Coordinates of C-alpha atoms in Angstrom, one line a residue:
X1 CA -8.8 -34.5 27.3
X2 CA -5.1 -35.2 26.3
X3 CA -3.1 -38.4 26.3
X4 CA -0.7 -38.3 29.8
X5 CA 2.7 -38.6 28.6
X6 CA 5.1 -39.5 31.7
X7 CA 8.2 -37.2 32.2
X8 CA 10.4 -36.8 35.1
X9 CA 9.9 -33.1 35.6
X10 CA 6.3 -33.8 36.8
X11 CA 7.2 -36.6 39.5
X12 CA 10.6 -34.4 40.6
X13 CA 10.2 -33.9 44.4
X14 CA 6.8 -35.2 44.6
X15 CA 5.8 -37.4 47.8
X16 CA 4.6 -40.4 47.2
X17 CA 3.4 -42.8 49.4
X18 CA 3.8 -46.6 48.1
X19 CA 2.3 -49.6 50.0
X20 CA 3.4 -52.9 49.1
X21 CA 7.3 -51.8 48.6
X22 CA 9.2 -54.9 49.7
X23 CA 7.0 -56.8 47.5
X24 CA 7.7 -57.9 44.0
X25 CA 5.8 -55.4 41.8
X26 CA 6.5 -53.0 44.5
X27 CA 10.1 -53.3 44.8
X28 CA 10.1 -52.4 40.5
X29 CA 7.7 -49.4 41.0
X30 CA 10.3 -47.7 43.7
X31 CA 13.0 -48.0 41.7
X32 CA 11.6 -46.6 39.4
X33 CA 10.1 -43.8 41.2
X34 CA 13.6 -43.0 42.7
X35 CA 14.7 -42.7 38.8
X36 CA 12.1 -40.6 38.3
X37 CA 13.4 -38.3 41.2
X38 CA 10.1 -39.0 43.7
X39 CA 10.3 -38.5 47.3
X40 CA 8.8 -42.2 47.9
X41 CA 7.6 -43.4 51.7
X42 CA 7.2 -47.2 51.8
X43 CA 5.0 -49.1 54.0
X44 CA 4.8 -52.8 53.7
X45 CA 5.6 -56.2 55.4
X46 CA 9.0 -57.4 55.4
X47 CA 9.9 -58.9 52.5
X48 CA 7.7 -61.9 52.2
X49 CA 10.9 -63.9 50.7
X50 CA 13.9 -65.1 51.1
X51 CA 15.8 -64.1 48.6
X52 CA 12.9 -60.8 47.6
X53 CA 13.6 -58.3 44.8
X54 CA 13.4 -55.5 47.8
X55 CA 16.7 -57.0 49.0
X56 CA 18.8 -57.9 46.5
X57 CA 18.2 -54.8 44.7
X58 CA 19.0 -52.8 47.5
X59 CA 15.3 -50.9 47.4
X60 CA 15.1 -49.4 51.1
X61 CA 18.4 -47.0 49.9
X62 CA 17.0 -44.6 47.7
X63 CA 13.3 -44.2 49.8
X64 CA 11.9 -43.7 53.6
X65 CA 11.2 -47.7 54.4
X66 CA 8.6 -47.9 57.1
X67 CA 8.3 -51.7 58.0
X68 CA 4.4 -52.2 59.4
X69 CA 1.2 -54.0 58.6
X70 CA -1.8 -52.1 56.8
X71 CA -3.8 -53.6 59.7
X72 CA -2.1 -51.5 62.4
X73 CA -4.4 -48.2 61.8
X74 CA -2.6 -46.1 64.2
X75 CA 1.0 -47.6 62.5
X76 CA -0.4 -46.4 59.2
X77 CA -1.4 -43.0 60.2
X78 CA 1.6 -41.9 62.1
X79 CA 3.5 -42.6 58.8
X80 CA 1.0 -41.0 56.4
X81 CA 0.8 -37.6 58.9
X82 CA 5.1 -37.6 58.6
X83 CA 5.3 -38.3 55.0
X84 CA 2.2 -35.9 54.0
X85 CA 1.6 -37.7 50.6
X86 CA 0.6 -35.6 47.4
X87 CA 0.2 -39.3 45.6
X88 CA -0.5 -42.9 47.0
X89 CA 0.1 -45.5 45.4
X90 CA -1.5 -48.7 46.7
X91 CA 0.0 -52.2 46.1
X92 CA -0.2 -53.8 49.6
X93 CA -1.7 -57.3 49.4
X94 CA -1.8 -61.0 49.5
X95 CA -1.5 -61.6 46.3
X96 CA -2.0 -65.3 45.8
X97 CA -4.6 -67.3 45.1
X98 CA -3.7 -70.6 46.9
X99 CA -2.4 -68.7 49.7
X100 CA -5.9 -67.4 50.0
X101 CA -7.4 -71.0 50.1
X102 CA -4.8 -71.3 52.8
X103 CA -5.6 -68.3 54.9
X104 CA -9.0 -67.0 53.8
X105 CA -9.0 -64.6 56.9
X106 CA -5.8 -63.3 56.7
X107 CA -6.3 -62.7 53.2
X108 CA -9.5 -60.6 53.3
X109 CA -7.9 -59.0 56.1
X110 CA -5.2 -58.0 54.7
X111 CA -6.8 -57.3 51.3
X112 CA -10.0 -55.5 52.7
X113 CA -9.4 -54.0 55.9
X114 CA -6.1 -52.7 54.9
X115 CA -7.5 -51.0 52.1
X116 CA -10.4 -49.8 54.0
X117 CA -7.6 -48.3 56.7
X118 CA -5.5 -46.7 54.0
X119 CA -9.0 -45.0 52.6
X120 CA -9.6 -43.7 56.1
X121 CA -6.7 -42.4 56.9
X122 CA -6.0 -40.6 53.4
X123 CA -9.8 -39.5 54.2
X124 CA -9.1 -38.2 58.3
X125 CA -5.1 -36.7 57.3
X126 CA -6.3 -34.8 53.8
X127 CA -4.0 -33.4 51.2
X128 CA -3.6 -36.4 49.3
X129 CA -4.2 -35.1 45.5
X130 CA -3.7 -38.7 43.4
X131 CA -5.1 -42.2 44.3
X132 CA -3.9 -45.5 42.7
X133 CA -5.6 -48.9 44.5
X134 CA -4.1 -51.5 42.6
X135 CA -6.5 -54.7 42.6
X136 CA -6.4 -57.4 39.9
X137 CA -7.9 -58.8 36.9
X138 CA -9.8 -61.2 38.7
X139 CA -12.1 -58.9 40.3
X140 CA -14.8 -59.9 37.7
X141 CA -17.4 -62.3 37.4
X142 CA -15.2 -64.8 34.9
X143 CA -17.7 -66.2 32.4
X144 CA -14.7 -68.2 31.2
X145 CA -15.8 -66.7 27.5
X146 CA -13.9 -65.6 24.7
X147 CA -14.9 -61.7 25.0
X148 CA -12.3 -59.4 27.0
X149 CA -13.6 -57.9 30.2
X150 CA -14.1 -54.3 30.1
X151 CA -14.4 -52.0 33.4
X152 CA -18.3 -51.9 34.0
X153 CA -18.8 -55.6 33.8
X154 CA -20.0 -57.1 37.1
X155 CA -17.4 -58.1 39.7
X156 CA -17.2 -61.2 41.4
X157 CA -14.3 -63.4 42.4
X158 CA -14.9 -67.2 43.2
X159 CA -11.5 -68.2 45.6
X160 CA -11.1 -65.7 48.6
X161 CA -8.6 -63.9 46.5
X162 CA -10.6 -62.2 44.1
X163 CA -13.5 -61.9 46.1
X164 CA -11.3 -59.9 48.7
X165 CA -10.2 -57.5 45.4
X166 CA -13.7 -56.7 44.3
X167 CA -14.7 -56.1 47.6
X168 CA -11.5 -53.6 47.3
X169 CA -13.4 -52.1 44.6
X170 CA -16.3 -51.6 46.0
X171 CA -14.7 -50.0 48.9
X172 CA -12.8 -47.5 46.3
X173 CA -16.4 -46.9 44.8
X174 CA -18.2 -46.1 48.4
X175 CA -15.5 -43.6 49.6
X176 CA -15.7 -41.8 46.2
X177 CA -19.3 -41.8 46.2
X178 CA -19.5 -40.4 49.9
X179 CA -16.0 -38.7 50.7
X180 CA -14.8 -37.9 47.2
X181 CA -17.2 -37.3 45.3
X182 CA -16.5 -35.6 42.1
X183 CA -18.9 -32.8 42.7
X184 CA -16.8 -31.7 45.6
X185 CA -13.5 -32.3 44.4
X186 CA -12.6 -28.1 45.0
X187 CA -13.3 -29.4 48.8
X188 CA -11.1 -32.5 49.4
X189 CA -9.3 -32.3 46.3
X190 CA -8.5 -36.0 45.5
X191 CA -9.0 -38.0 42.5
X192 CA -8.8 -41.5 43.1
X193 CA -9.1 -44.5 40.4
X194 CA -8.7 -48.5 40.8
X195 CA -6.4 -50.4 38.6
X196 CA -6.7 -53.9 37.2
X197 CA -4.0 -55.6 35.6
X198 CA -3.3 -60.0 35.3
X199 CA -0.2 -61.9 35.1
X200 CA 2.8 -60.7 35.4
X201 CA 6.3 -61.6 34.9
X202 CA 10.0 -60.1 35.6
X203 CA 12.9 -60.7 37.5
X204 CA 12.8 -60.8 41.3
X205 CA 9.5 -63.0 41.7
X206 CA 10.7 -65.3 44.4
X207 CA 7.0 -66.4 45.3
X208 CA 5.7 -69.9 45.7
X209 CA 2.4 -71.1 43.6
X210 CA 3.9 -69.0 41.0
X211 CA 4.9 -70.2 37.4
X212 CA 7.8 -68.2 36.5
X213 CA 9.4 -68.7 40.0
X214 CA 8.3 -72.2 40.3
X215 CA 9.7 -73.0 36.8
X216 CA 13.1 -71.0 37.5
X217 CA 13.5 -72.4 41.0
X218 CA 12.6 -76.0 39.8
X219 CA 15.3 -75.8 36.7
X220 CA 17.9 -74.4 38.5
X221 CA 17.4 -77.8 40.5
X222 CA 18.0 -79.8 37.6
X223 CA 14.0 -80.9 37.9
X224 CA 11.5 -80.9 36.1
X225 CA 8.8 -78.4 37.2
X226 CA 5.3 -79.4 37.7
X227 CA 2.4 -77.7 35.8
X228 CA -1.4 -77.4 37.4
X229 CA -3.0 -76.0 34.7
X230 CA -0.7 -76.5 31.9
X231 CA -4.3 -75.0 29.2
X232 CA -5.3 -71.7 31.1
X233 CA -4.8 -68.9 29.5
X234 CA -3.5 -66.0 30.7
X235 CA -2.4 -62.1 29.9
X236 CA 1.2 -62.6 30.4
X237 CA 3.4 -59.5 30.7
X238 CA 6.4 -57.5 32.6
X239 CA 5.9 -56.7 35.6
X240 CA 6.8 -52.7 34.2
X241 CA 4.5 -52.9 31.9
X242 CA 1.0 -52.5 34.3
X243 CA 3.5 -50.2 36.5
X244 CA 3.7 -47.5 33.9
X245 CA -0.3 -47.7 33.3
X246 CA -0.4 -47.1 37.0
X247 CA 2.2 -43.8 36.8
X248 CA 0.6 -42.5 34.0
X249 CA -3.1 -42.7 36.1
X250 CA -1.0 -41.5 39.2
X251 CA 0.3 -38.5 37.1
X252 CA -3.2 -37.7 35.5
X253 CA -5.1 -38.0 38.4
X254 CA -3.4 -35.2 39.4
X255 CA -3.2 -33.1 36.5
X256 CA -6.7 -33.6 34.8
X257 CA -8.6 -34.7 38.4
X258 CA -11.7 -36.5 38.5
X259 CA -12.4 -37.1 34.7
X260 CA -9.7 -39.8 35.3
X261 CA -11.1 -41.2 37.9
X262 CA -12.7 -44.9 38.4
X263 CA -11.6 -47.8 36.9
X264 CA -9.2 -48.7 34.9
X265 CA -7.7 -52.4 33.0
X266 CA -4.3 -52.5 32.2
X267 CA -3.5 -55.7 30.0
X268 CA -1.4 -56.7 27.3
X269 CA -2.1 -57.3 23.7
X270 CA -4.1 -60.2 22.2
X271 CA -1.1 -61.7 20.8
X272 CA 0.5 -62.2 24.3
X273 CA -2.4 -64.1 25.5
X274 CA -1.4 -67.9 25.8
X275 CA -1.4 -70.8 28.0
X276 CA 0.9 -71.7 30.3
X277 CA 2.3 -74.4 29.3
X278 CA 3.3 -72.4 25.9
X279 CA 4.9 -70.0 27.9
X280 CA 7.4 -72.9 30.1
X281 CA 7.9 -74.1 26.2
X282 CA 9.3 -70.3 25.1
X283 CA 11.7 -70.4 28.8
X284 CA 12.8 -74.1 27.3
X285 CA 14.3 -72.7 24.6
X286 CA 16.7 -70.5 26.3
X287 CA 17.4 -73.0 29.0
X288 CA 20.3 -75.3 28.5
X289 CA 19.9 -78.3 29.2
X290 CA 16.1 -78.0 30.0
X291 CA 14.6 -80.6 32.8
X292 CA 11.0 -80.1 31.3
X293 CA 8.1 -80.7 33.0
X294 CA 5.7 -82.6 34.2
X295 CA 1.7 -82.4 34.6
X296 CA -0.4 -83.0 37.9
X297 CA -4.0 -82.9 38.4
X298 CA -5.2 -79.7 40.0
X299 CA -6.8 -79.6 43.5
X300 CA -8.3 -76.2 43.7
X301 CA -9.9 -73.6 40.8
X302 CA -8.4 -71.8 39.2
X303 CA -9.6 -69.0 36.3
X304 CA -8.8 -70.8 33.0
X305 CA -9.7 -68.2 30.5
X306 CA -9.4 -64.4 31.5
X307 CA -8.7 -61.4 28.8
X308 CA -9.1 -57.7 29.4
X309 CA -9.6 -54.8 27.0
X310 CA -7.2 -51.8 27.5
X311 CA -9.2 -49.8 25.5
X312 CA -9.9 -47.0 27.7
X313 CA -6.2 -46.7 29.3
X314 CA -5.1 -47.0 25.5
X315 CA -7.4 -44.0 24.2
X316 CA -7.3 -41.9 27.3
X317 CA -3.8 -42.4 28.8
X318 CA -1.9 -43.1 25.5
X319 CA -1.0 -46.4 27.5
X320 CA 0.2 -48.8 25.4
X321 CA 2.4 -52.4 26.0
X322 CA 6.1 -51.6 25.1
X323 CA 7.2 -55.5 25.1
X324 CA 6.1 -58.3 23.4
X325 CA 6.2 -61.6 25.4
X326 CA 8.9 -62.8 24.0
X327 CA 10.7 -59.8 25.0
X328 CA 9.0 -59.5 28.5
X329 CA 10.9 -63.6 29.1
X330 CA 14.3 -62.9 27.8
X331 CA 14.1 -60.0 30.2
X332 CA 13.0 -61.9 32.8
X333 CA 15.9 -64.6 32.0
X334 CA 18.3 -62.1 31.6
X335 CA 17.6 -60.8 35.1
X336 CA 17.6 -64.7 36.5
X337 CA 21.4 -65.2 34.9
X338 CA 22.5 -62.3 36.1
X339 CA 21.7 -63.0 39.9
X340 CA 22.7 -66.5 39.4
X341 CA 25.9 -64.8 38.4
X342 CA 26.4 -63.0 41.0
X343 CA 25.8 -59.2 39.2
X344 CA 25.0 -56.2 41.3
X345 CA 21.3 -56.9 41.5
X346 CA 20.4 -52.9 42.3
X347 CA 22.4 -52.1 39.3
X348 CA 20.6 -54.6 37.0
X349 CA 17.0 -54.0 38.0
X350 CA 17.8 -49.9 37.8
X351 CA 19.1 -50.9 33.7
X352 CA 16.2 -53.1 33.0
X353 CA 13.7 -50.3 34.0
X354 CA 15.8 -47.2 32.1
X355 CA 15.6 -50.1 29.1
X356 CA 11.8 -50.0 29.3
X357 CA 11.7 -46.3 29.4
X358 CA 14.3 -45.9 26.6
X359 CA 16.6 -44.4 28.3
X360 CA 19.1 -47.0 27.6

């Protein structure tokens, strides 16, 4: 089996469907597909803030923008049967972890049921070649030990959150077992894999309960920002860095088919792994002026210790973290100053990514 080495010749013309496209990591991933020279359909939410990436970066120009919810079945399907998708690529979520404490039922209704739509529909339309569901590193059972979790430990998920992304996985692992199932891949001819990445950083991350935006948001205030769980550790990295894991699976899927398939961790290296409040110390140093911060007890859990080993995307994929944290901040800084400044946002974001994929 060979390493899948991303070009643009392979993803020329190729239709790709992308939930989750106004979103943060979303709003990256169809830039860069539209520098890639994908056909990309997106089908999300609106933007779920004000400012959001998807906005100020001008996103909805270079794709097909479909606003809907992934809980509208018959929505979903009349845009999957006029897009016809070759590849999907599934980030549509809520993605945070108080917001699920919030809104437990919204969030395993988004989480599950639209998952459990999207499968469905890719399973009743056909001709869908590539799956990507994007879920999280907190789909497993966290032990809070020192040991990295690799794909086949169990999954679990104690805030409504994760539980709703392992139940993702589980779904992803019923349809494959019953509807695509390896052995009849000549038949319905898609290869479908989960991916599981942590933390991640980059310009554009507007959302509340989040460090990097709360810390951003809170500075640019002159304030200090307030830290919950100043000693958790997590696998800090830019937000392009689990995006091109999830191309390169995307791209082999297709080309190599089932052997790919299953699941799949995309974290960064062991030296990136540190706790928060290390990581608002880096951002200090680059901030003039700095407010600091301030610590207050935390009301709800929270993971505190959560590595993943790679080793499979590294040794199959030839996936491999490009930036170093250090790197992945002043990026994300950079992008920060830049809006702040007032800099074509489109044109900044479109540079960052062509950075990452040395083409600049």
């Amino acid at each position: 089996m060979e390493t899948v080495v991303l070009n643009s010749a392979f993803w020329q013309g190729k239709r790709v469907l992308l939930t989750g496209h106004t979103g943060f990591k979303g709003s990256w991933l169809a830039l860069w597909l539209e520098q890639l020279g994908a056909q990309v359909t997106g089908f999300a939410l609106a933007p779920p803030t004000q400012p959001s990436l998807y906005e100020l970066a001008r996103v909805g120009e270079g794709i097909s923008s479909h606003i809907g919810d992934l809980r509208d079945l018959a929505a979903l399907q009349a845009v999957v049967r006029s897009a016809r998708p070759e590849i999907v690529l599934h980030l549509a979520a809520q993605p945070l972890v108080r917001e699920s404490y919030r809104d437990p039922l919204g969030t395993y209704a988004s989480n599950v049921m639209g998952t459990l739509h999207l499968l469905e529909v890719m399973r009743e339309v056909g001709g869908v070649r590539s799956c990507v569901l994007v879920t999280t590193d907190k789909v497993y059972a966290n032990r809070e030990w020192l040991w990295p979790y690799r794909e086949d430990e169990p999954l679990g998920g104690h805030d409504p959150y994760s539980s709703s992304k392992a139940c993702c996985e589980l779904l992803a692992q019923s349809y494959a077992a019953s509807f695509f199932h390896p052995s009849r891949y000549a038949e319905h001819g898609l290869a479908m894999a989960t991916a599981r990445a942590g933390n991640v950083l980059g310009g554009g991350d507007f959302a509340a309960d989040r460090l990097i935006p709360d810390v951003l948001a809170a500075w640019s205030r002159g304030e200090p920002v307030t830290l919950r769980y100043p000693q958790a550790v997590r696998p800090w990295q830019h937000a392009l860095e689990p995006l091109a894991g999830y191309l390169q699976l995307a791209q082999g899927l297709y080309e190599q088919g089932p052997a790919l398939a299953g699941a799949w961790n995309f974290g960064p290296a062991d030296t990136d792994m540190c706790r928060v409040g290390q990581v608002v110390e880096h951002l200090a140093q680059h901030w003039p002026d700095c407010p600091g911060l301030r610590i207050e007890p935390a009301e709800l859990h929270e993971a505190g210790l959560l590595r993943l080993d790679s080793t499979r995307a590294r040794q199959l994929l030839g996936w491999l973290p490009r930036w170093d944290l250090q790197q992945c901040l002043a990026a994300t800084l950079e992008w920060h100053q830049a809006w702040r400044g007032g800099q074509d946002m489109r044109s900044v974001t479109l540079q960052q990514v062509a950075s990452y994929r040395g083409l600049a």
